[in-house]
Coordinates of N, CA and C in Angstrom, one line a residue:
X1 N 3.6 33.3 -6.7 CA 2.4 33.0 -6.0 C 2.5 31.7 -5.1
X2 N 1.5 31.6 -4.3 CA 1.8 30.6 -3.1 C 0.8 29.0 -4.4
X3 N 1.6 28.0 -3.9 CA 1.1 26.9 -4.3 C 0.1 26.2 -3.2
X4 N -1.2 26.5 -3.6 CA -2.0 25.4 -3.3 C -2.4 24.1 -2.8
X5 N -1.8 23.7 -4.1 CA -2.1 22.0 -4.3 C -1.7 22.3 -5.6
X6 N -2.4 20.1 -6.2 CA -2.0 20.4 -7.5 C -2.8 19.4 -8.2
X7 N -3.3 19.6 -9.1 CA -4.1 19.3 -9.6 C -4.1 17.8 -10.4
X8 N -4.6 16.7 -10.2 CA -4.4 15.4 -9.7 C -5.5 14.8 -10.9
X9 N -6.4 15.3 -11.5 CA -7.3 14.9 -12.2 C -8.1 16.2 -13.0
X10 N -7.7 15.8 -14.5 CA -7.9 16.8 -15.2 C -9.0 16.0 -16.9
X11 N -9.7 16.2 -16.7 CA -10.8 15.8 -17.7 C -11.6 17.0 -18.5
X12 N -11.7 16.9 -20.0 CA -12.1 17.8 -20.9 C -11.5 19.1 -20.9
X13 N -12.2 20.6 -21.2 CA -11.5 22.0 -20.7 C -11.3 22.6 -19.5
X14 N -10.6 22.5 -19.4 CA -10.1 23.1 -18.3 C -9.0 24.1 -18.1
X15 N -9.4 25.6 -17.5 CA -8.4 26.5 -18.2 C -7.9 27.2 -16.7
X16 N -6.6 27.7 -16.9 CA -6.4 28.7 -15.2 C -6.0 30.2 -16.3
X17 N -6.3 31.2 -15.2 CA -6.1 32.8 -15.5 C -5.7 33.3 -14.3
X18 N -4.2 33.9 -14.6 CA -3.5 34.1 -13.8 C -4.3 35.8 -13.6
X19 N -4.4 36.0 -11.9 CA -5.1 37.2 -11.3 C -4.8 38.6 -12.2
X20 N -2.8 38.7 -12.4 CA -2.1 39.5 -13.1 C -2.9 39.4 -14.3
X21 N -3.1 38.4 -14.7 CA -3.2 38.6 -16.6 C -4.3 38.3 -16.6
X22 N -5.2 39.1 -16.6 CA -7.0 39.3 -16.6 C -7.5 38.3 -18.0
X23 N -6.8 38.3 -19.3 CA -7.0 37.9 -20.0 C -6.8 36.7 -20.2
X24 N -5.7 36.1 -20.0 CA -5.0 35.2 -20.5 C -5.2 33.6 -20.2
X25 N -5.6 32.6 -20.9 CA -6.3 31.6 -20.0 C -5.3 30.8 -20.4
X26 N -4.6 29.7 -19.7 CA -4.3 28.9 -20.1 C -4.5 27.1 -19.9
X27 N -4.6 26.2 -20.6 CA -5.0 24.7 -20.2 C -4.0 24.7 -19.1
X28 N -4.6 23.5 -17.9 CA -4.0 23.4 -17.0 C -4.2 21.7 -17.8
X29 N -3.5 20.6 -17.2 CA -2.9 19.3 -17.1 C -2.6 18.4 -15.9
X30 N -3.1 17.4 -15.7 CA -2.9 16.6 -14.6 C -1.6 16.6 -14.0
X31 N -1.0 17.3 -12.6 CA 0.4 17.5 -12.3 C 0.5 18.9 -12.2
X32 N -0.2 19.7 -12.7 CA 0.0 21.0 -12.5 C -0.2 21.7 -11.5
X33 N 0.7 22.5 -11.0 CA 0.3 23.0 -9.6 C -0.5 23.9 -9.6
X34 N -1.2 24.4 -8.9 CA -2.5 25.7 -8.7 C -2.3 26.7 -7.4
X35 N -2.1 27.4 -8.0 CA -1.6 28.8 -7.1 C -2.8 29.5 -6.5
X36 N -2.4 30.5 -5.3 CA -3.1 31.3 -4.8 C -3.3 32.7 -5.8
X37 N -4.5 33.0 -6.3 CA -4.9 34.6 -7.0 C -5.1 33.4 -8.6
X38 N -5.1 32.6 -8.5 CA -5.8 32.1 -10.1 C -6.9 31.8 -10.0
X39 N -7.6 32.0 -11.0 CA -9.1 31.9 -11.4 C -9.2 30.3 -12.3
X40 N -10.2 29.3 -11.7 CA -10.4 28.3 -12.4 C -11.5 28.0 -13.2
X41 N -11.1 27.9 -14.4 CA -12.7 27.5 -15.2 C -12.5 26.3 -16.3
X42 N -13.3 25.6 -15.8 CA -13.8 24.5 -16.6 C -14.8 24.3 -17.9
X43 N -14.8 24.0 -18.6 CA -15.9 23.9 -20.0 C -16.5 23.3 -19.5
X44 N -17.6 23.3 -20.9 CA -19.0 22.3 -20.7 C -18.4 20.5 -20.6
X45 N -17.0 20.5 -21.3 CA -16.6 18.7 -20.5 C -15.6 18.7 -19.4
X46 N -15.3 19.8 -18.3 CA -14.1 19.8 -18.0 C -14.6 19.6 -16.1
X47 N -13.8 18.8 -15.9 CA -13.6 18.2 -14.3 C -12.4 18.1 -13.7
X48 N -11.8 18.8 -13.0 CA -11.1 19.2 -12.2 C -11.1 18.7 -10.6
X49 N -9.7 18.3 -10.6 CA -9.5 17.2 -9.1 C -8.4 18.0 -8.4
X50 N -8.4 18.7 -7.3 CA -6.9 19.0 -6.6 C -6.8 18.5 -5.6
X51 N -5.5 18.3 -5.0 CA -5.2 18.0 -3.9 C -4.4 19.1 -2.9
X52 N -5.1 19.1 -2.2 CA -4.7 20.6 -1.5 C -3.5 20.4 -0.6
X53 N -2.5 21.4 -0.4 CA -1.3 21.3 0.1 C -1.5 20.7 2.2
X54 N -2.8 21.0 2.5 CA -3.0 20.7 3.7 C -4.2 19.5 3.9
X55 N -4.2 18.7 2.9 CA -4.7 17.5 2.8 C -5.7 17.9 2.2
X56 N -6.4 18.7 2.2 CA -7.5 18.7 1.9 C -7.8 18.1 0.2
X57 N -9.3 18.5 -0.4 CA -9.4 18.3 -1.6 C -10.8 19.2 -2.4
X58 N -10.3 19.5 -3.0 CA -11.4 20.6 -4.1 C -11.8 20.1 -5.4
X59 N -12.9 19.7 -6.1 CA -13.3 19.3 -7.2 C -14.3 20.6 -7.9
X60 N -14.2 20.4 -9.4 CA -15.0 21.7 -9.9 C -15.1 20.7 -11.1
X61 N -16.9 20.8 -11.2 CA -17.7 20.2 -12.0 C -17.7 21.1 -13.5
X62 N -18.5 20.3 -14.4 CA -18.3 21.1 -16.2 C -19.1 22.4 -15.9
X63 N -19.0 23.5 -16.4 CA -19.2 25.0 -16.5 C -19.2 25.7 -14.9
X64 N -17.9 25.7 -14.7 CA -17.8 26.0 -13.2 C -16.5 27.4 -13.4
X65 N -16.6 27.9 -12.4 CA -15.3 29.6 -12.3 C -15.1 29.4 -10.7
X66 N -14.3 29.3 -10.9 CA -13.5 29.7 -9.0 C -12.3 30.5 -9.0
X67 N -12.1 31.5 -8.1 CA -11.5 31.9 -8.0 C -10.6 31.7 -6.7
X68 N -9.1 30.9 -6.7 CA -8.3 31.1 -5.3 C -8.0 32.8 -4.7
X69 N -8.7 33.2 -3.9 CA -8.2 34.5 -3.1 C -7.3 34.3 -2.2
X70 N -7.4 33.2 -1.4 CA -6.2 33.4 -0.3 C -6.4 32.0 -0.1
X71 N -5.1 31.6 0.2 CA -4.9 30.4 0.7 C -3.4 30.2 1.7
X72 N -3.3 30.3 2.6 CA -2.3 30.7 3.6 C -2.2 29.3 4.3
X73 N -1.5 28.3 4.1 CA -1.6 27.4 5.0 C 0.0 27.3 5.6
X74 N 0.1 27.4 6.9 CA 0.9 26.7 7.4 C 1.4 25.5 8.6
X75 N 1.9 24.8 8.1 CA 1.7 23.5 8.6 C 2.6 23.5 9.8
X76 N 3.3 24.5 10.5 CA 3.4 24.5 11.4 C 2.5 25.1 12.7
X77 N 1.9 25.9 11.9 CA 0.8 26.6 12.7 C -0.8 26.9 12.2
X78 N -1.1 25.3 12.2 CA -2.3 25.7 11.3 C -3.3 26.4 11.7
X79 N -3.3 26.9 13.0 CA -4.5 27.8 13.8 C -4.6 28.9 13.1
X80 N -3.1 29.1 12.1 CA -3.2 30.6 11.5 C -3.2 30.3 9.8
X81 N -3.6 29.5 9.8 CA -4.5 28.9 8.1 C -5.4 30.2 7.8
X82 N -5.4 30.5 6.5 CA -6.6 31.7 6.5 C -7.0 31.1 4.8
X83 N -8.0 30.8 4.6 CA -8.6 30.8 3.0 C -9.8 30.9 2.7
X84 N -9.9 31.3 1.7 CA -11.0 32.2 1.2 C -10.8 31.7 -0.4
X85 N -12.3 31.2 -0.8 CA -12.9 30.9 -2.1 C -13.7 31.9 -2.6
X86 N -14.1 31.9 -3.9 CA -15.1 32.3 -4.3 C -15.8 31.7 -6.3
X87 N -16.7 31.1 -5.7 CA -17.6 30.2 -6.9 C -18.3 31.5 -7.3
X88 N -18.0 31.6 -8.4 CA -18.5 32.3 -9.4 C -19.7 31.9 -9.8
X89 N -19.6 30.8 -10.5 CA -21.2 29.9 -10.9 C -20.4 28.2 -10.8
X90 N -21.4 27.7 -11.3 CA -20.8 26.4 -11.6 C -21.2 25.5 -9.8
X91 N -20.8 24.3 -10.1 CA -20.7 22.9 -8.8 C -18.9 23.1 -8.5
X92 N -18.9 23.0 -7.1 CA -17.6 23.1 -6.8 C -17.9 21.8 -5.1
X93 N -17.5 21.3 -5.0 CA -17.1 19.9 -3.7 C -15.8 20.6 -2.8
X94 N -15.7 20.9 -1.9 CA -14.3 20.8 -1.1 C -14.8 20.2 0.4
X95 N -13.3 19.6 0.5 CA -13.5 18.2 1.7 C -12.0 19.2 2.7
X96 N -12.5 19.8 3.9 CA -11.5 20.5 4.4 C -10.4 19.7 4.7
X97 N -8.8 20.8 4.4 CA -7.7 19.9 4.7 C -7.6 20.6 6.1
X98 N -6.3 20.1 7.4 CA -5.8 20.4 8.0 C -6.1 22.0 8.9
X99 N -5.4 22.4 7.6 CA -5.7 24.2 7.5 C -6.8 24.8 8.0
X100 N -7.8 23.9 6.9 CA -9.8 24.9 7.1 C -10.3 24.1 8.8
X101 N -9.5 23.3 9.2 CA -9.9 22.1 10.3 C -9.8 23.0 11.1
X102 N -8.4 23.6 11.6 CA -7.8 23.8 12.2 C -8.3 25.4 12.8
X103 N -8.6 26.1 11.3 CA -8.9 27.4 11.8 C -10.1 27.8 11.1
X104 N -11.4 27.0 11.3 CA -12.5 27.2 11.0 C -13.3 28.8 11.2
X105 N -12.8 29.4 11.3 CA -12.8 31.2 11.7 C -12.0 31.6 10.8
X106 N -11.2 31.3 9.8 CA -10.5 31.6 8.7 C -11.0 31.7 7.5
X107 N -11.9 30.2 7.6 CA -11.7 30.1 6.1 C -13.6 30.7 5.2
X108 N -13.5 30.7 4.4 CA -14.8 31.4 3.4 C -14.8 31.4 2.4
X109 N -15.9 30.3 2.3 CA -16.2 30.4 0.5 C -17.5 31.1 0.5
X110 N -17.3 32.0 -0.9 CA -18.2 33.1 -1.2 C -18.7 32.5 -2.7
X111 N -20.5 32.5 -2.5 CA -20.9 31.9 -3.8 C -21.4 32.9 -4.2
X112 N -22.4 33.2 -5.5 CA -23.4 33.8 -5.8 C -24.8 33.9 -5.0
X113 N -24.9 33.1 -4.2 CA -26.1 33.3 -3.5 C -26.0 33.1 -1.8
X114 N -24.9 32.7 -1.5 CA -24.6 32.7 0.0 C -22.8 32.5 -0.1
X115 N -22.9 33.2 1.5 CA -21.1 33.0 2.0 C -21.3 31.6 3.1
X116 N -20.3 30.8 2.6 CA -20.0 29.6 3.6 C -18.9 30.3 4.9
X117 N -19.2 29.6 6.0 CA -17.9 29.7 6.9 C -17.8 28.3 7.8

């Protein structure tokens, strides 16, 4: 899977579930990279910091689910950046990197009650 970013600040639970393995949750750790098709969820103590591979930055507050669907950045051509979120429930912060700058017609986060573009 494509790397993201990586996750720079990790406080309380905080679990990833890889797309493949529906079930399978595992602790993520400060240092850990964060792939495209993983699902992120946090506990009732868990706060989550990444640093996104195109500068950018994504935070996810305690009882939060995100899921990465696409994240395509290329830094040679970031006009053709394409990403796509989706917040399940929970508080989620993102501060556009390079990528979302670049190709503002790309990128989409899909919540429970509205689509961002």
């Amino acid at each position: 899977n494509t790397v993201i970013g990586r996750a720079d600040l990790v406080v309380g639970k905080v679990q990833v579930q890889d797309k493949a393995s529906a079930t399978a949750l595992k602790n993520i750790k400060a240092g850990s990279d964060i792939s495209e098709g993983q699902v992120l969820i946090t506990g009732a103590d868990g706060y989550l910091y990444i640093n996104t591979v195109d500068k950018g930055f994504i935070s996810l507050r305690p009882n939060t689910k995100v899921t990465v669907e696409l994240y395509r950045y290329r830094a040679d051509k970031p006009k053709d950046t394409q990403i796509r979120l989706h917040l399940h429930h929970g508080v989620m912060r993102s501060i556009s990197g390079q990528g979302a700058q670049a190709a503002r017609d790309k990128y989409r986060l899909n919540t429970p009650v509205a689509v961002c573009t």
